[in-house]
Amino acid sequence: MGLGGLPAWFLRVAALVFCQPIAHLYNLSLVTSTVPLQWKEASIRPVPKTTAPKQEADFRPISITPILTRIMERSVVRNFLYPVLFNPLPTLTLQFSDQFAFRPTGSTEAAIIALLHTVTNLLLSNPYVIVISLDFSKAFDTVRHYTLLQKVAELDLPDHVFNRLVDFFEGHSHQHCLCRQHIEHKEDQCQHHSGVEHRTSFLHHHLL
């Protein structure tokens, strides 16, 4: 649940009542390429990385955006980003065929199968195969929005959708909500900065 305090179950229960006004807000947001400031506010909560966390390093900060934001992001990704990723222009320099994360048909199992298939084929004509695996620490935290949007600009997206994505990455703010049982509760509203993992749909599709 984000700072708005609106739970997902409430929207499901009252879907018949709120579907039309929410759809109007979403369409207006797309047409005007504008993301309301309330949809850019996030609640940062620590999520334990271990079963028995004892120090700050044992927690991962998760930025939880409002439920309306997440629904809108999924809609933009499904209706605009996926089509251009699966049917890219011939002149597009970006390649997504070897990306398995954050795609409808991708998974860690699919990545392992593809790797085993490649290695098996190479072993038919080579005595051995060397596999180099890299793990980038805090990869999502170090992505520059400017660089990301430069890559997105290469996609065959409608202008109003691209401009909305630009507006989406501007003016973010968040509040720190720390768990009482591990540390004294504090709330500090500040501008968005790196070092926080975001629970958003759009960002993950263009990092790999």
Coordinates of C-alpha atoms in Angstrom, one line a residue:
M1 CA 0.0 0.0 0.0
G2 CA 1.4 3.4 -0.9
L3 CA 1.1 6.8 0.8
G4 CA -2.4 7.2 -0.5
G5 CA -3.6 4.4 1.8
L6 CA -5.7 2.9 -1.0
P7 CA -5.5 -0.9 -0.9
A8 CA -5.8 -3.0 -4.0
W9 CA -8.6 -5.1 -2.5
F10 CA -10.8 -2.0 -2.2
L11 CA -10.5 -1.3 -5.9
R12 CA -11.5 -4.9 -6.7
V13 CA -14.5 -4.8 -4.5
A14 CA -15.7 -1.4 -5.8
A15 CA -14.6 -1.9 -9.4
L16 CA -18.1 -1.3 -10.8
V17 CA -18.3 2.1 -9.1
F18 CA -14.8 3.4 -9.7
C19 CA -13.9 1.9 -13.1
Q20 CA -15.2 4.8 -15.2
P21 CA -13.7 7.7 -13.2
I22 CA -10.3 5.9 -12.9
A23 CA -10.3 5.1 -16.6
H24 CA -11.0 8.8 -17.3
L25 CA -8.1 9.8 -15.1
Y26 CA -5.8 7.3 -16.9
N27 CA -6.9 8.5 -20.4
L28 CA -6.4 12.1 -19.4
S29 CA -3.0 11.3 -18.0
L30 CA -2.0 9.7 -21.4
V31 CA -3.5 12.4 -23.6
T32 CA -1.9 15.3 -21.6
S33 CA 1.4 13.4 -21.0
T34 CA 1.1 14.3 -17.3
V35 CA 1.5 12.2 -14.2
P36 CA -0.2 13.6 -11.1
L37 CA 2.2 14.5 -8.3
Q38 CA 0.3 12.2 -5.9
W39 CA 1.2 9.3 -8.2
K40 CA 4.9 10.1 -7.9
E41 CA 5.0 9.9 -4.1
A42 CA 6.3 6.7 -2.7
S43 CA 6.6 5.1 0.7
I44 CA 10.1 3.6 1.4
R45 CA 9.9 0.5 3.7
P46 CA 12.8 -1.8 4.8
V47 CA 12.3 -5.4 3.7
P48 CA 14.5 -8.0 5.5
K49 CA 17.0 -9.8 3.3
T50 CA 17.6 -12.4 6.0
T51 CA 15.4 -14.4 8.3
A52 CA 16.9 -12.7 11.4
P53 CA 18.0 -9.2 10.4
K54 CA 20.3 -7.6 13.0
Q55 CA 21.9 -4.6 11.2
E56 CA 21.0 -2.0 8.5
A57 CA 22.8 -4.0 5.8
D58 CA 20.3 -6.9 6.4
F59 CA 17.4 -4.7 5.0
R60 CA 16.6 -3.8 1.4
P61 CA 14.8 -0.4 0.9
I62 CA 11.7 -0.9 -1.3
S63 CA 9.9 2.1 -2.7
I64 CA 6.1 1.4 -2.8
T65 CA 4.2 3.6 -5.2
P66 CA 0.4 4.1 -5.0
I67 CA -1.8 1.3 -6.4
L68 CA -3.2 3.7 -9.0
T69 CA 0.4 4.3 -10.2
R70 CA 1.2 0.6 -10.5
I71 CA -2.0 -0.2 -12.4
M72 CA -1.3 2.7 -14.8
E73 CA 2.3 1.5 -15.3
R74 CA 1.3 -2.0 -16.1
S75 CA -1.2 -0.7 -18.6
V76 CA 1.4 1.5 -20.4
V77 CA 3.9 -1.4 -20.4
R78 CA 1.3 -3.9 -21.7
N79 CA -0.3 -1.7 -24.4
F80 CA 2.7 0.4 -25.6
L81 CA 6.0 -1.0 -24.6
Y82 CA 5.6 -4.7 -25.1
P83 CA 4.3 -4.3 -28.7
V84 CA 7.3 -2.2 -29.8
L85 CA 9.7 -4.5 -27.9
F86 CA 8.4 -7.7 -29.6
N87 CA 8.1 -6.1 -33.0
P88 CA 11.0 -3.6 -33.2
L89 CA 11.8 -1.4 -36.1
P90 CA 14.6 -2.8 -38.4
T91 CA 16.7 0.3 -37.7
L92 CA 16.5 -0.1 -34.0
T93 CA 19.9 -0.6 -32.4
L94 CA 18.6 -2.0 -29.1
Q95 CA 18.3 -5.7 -28.9
F96 CA 16.0 -7.6 -26.5
S97 CA 16.1 -11.1 -27.9
D98 CA 18.6 -12.2 -25.2
Q99 CA 16.7 -10.6 -22.3
F100 CA 14.8 -12.9 -20.1
A101 CA 14.0 -10.8 -17.0
F102 CA 10.8 -8.7 -16.8
R103 CA 9.2 -10.1 -19.9
P104 CA 5.9 -12.1 -20.2
T105 CA 7.6 -15.1 -21.7
G106 CA 10.9 -14.8 -19.8
S107 CA 12.1 -16.4 -16.6
T108 CA 15.2 -17.7 -14.9
E109 CA 14.4 -21.2 -16.1
A110 CA 14.2 -19.9 -19.7
A111 CA 17.6 -18.2 -19.3
I112 CA 19.2 -21.4 -17.9
I113 CA 17.7 -23.5 -20.8
A114 CA 19.0 -21.0 -23.4
L115 CA 22.5 -21.1 -21.7
L116 CA 22.6 -24.9 -21.6
H117 CA 21.5 -25.1 -25.2
T118 CA 24.2 -22.7 -26.3
V119 CA 26.9 -24.5 -24.3
T120 CA 25.8 -27.9 -25.6
N121 CA 26.0 -26.7 -29.2
L122 CA 29.4 -25.2 -28.7
L123 CA 30.7 -28.4 -27.1
L124 CA 29.9 -30.3 -30.3
S125 CA 32.8 -28.5 -32.1
N126 CA 35.0 -27.3 -29.1
P127 CA 36.9 -29.2 -26.4
Y128 CA 35.6 -26.9 -23.7
V129 CA 33.4 -23.8 -23.2
I130 CA 34.2 -20.9 -20.8
V131 CA 31.1 -19.2 -19.2
I132 CA 31.7 -15.8 -17.5
S133 CA 28.8 -14.7 -15.2
L134 CA 28.6 -11.2 -13.9
D135 CA 26.4 -9.8 -11.1
F136 CA 26.1 -6.0 -10.9
S137 CA 25.6 -4.8 -7.4
K138 CA 22.7 -2.3 -7.1
A139 CA 22.2 -2.3 -10.8
F140 CA 18.8 -0.7 -10.6
D141 CA 20.1 2.1 -8.3
T142 CA 22.7 3.3 -10.7
V143 CA 20.7 3.8 -13.8
R144 CA 20.5 7.4 -15.0
H145 CA 17.1 8.5 -16.1
Y146 CA 18.5 10.6 -18.8
T147 CA 20.3 7.6 -20.4
L148 CA 17.3 5.4 -20.0
L149 CA 15.0 7.9 -21.7
Q150 CA 17.5 8.3 -24.6
K151 CA 17.1 4.5 -25.2
V152 CA 13.4 4.7 -24.9
A153 CA 13.4 7.5 -27.5
E154 CA 14.6 5.0 -30.1
L155 CA 11.4 3.0 -29.7
D156 CA 8.5 3.5 -32.0
L157 CA 6.2 5.0 -29.3
P158 CA 3.5 7.7 -29.8
D159 CA 4.7 11.1 -28.8
H160 CA 2.2 11.5 -26.0
V161 CA 3.3 8.2 -24.4
F162 CA 7.0 9.0 -24.6
N163 CA 6.4 12.5 -23.1
R164 CA 4.4 10.9 -20.3
L165 CA 7.3 8.7 -19.5
V166 CA 9.6 11.7 -19.4
D167 CA 7.1 13.4 -16.9
F168 CA 6.9 10.2 -14.9
F169 CA 10.6 10.4 -14.0
E170 CA 10.5 14.0 -12.9
G171 CA 9.6 15.3 -9.5
H172 CA 9.5 12.1 -7.5
S173 CA 9.4 12.3 -3.7
H174 CA 9.2 9.7 -1.0
Q175 CA 8.8 9.2 2.7
H176 CA 10.9 6.8 4.9
C177 CA 8.7 4.5 7.0
L178 CA 10.9 2.5 9.3
C179 CA 9.7 -0.5 11.3
R180 CA 9.4 0.2 15.0
Q181 CA 10.6 -3.2 16.1
H182 CA 14.0 -2.7 14.4
I183 CA 14.6 1.0 14.6
E184 CA 12.9 4.1 15.9
H185 CA 10.1 5.2 13.6
K186 CA 10.9 8.2 11.5
E187 CA 9.3 9.9 8.5
D188 CA 11.4 12.2 6.3
Q189 CA 10.0 13.5 3.1
C190 CA 12.7 14.2 0.5
Q191 CA 13.4 14.2 -3.2
H192 CA 14.0 11.0 -5.1
H193 CA 17.5 9.7 -5.1
S194 CA 19.4 6.5 -6.0
G195 CA 19.9 3.7 -3.6
V196 CA 16.3 2.6 -3.4
E197 CA 14.7 -0.3 -5.3
H198 CA 11.5 0.8 -7.0
R199 CA 8.5 -1.4 -7.3
T200 CA 7.5 -0.1 -10.7
S201 CA 6.7 -1.8 -13.9
F202 CA 8.3 0.5 -16.4
L203 CA 11.9 0.9 -15.1
H204 CA 12.7 -2.8 -15.1
H205 CA 11.9 -3.3 -18.8
H206 CA 14.8 -1.1 -20.1
L207 CA 17.7 -1.8 -17.8
L208 CA 19.1 -5.0 -19.3

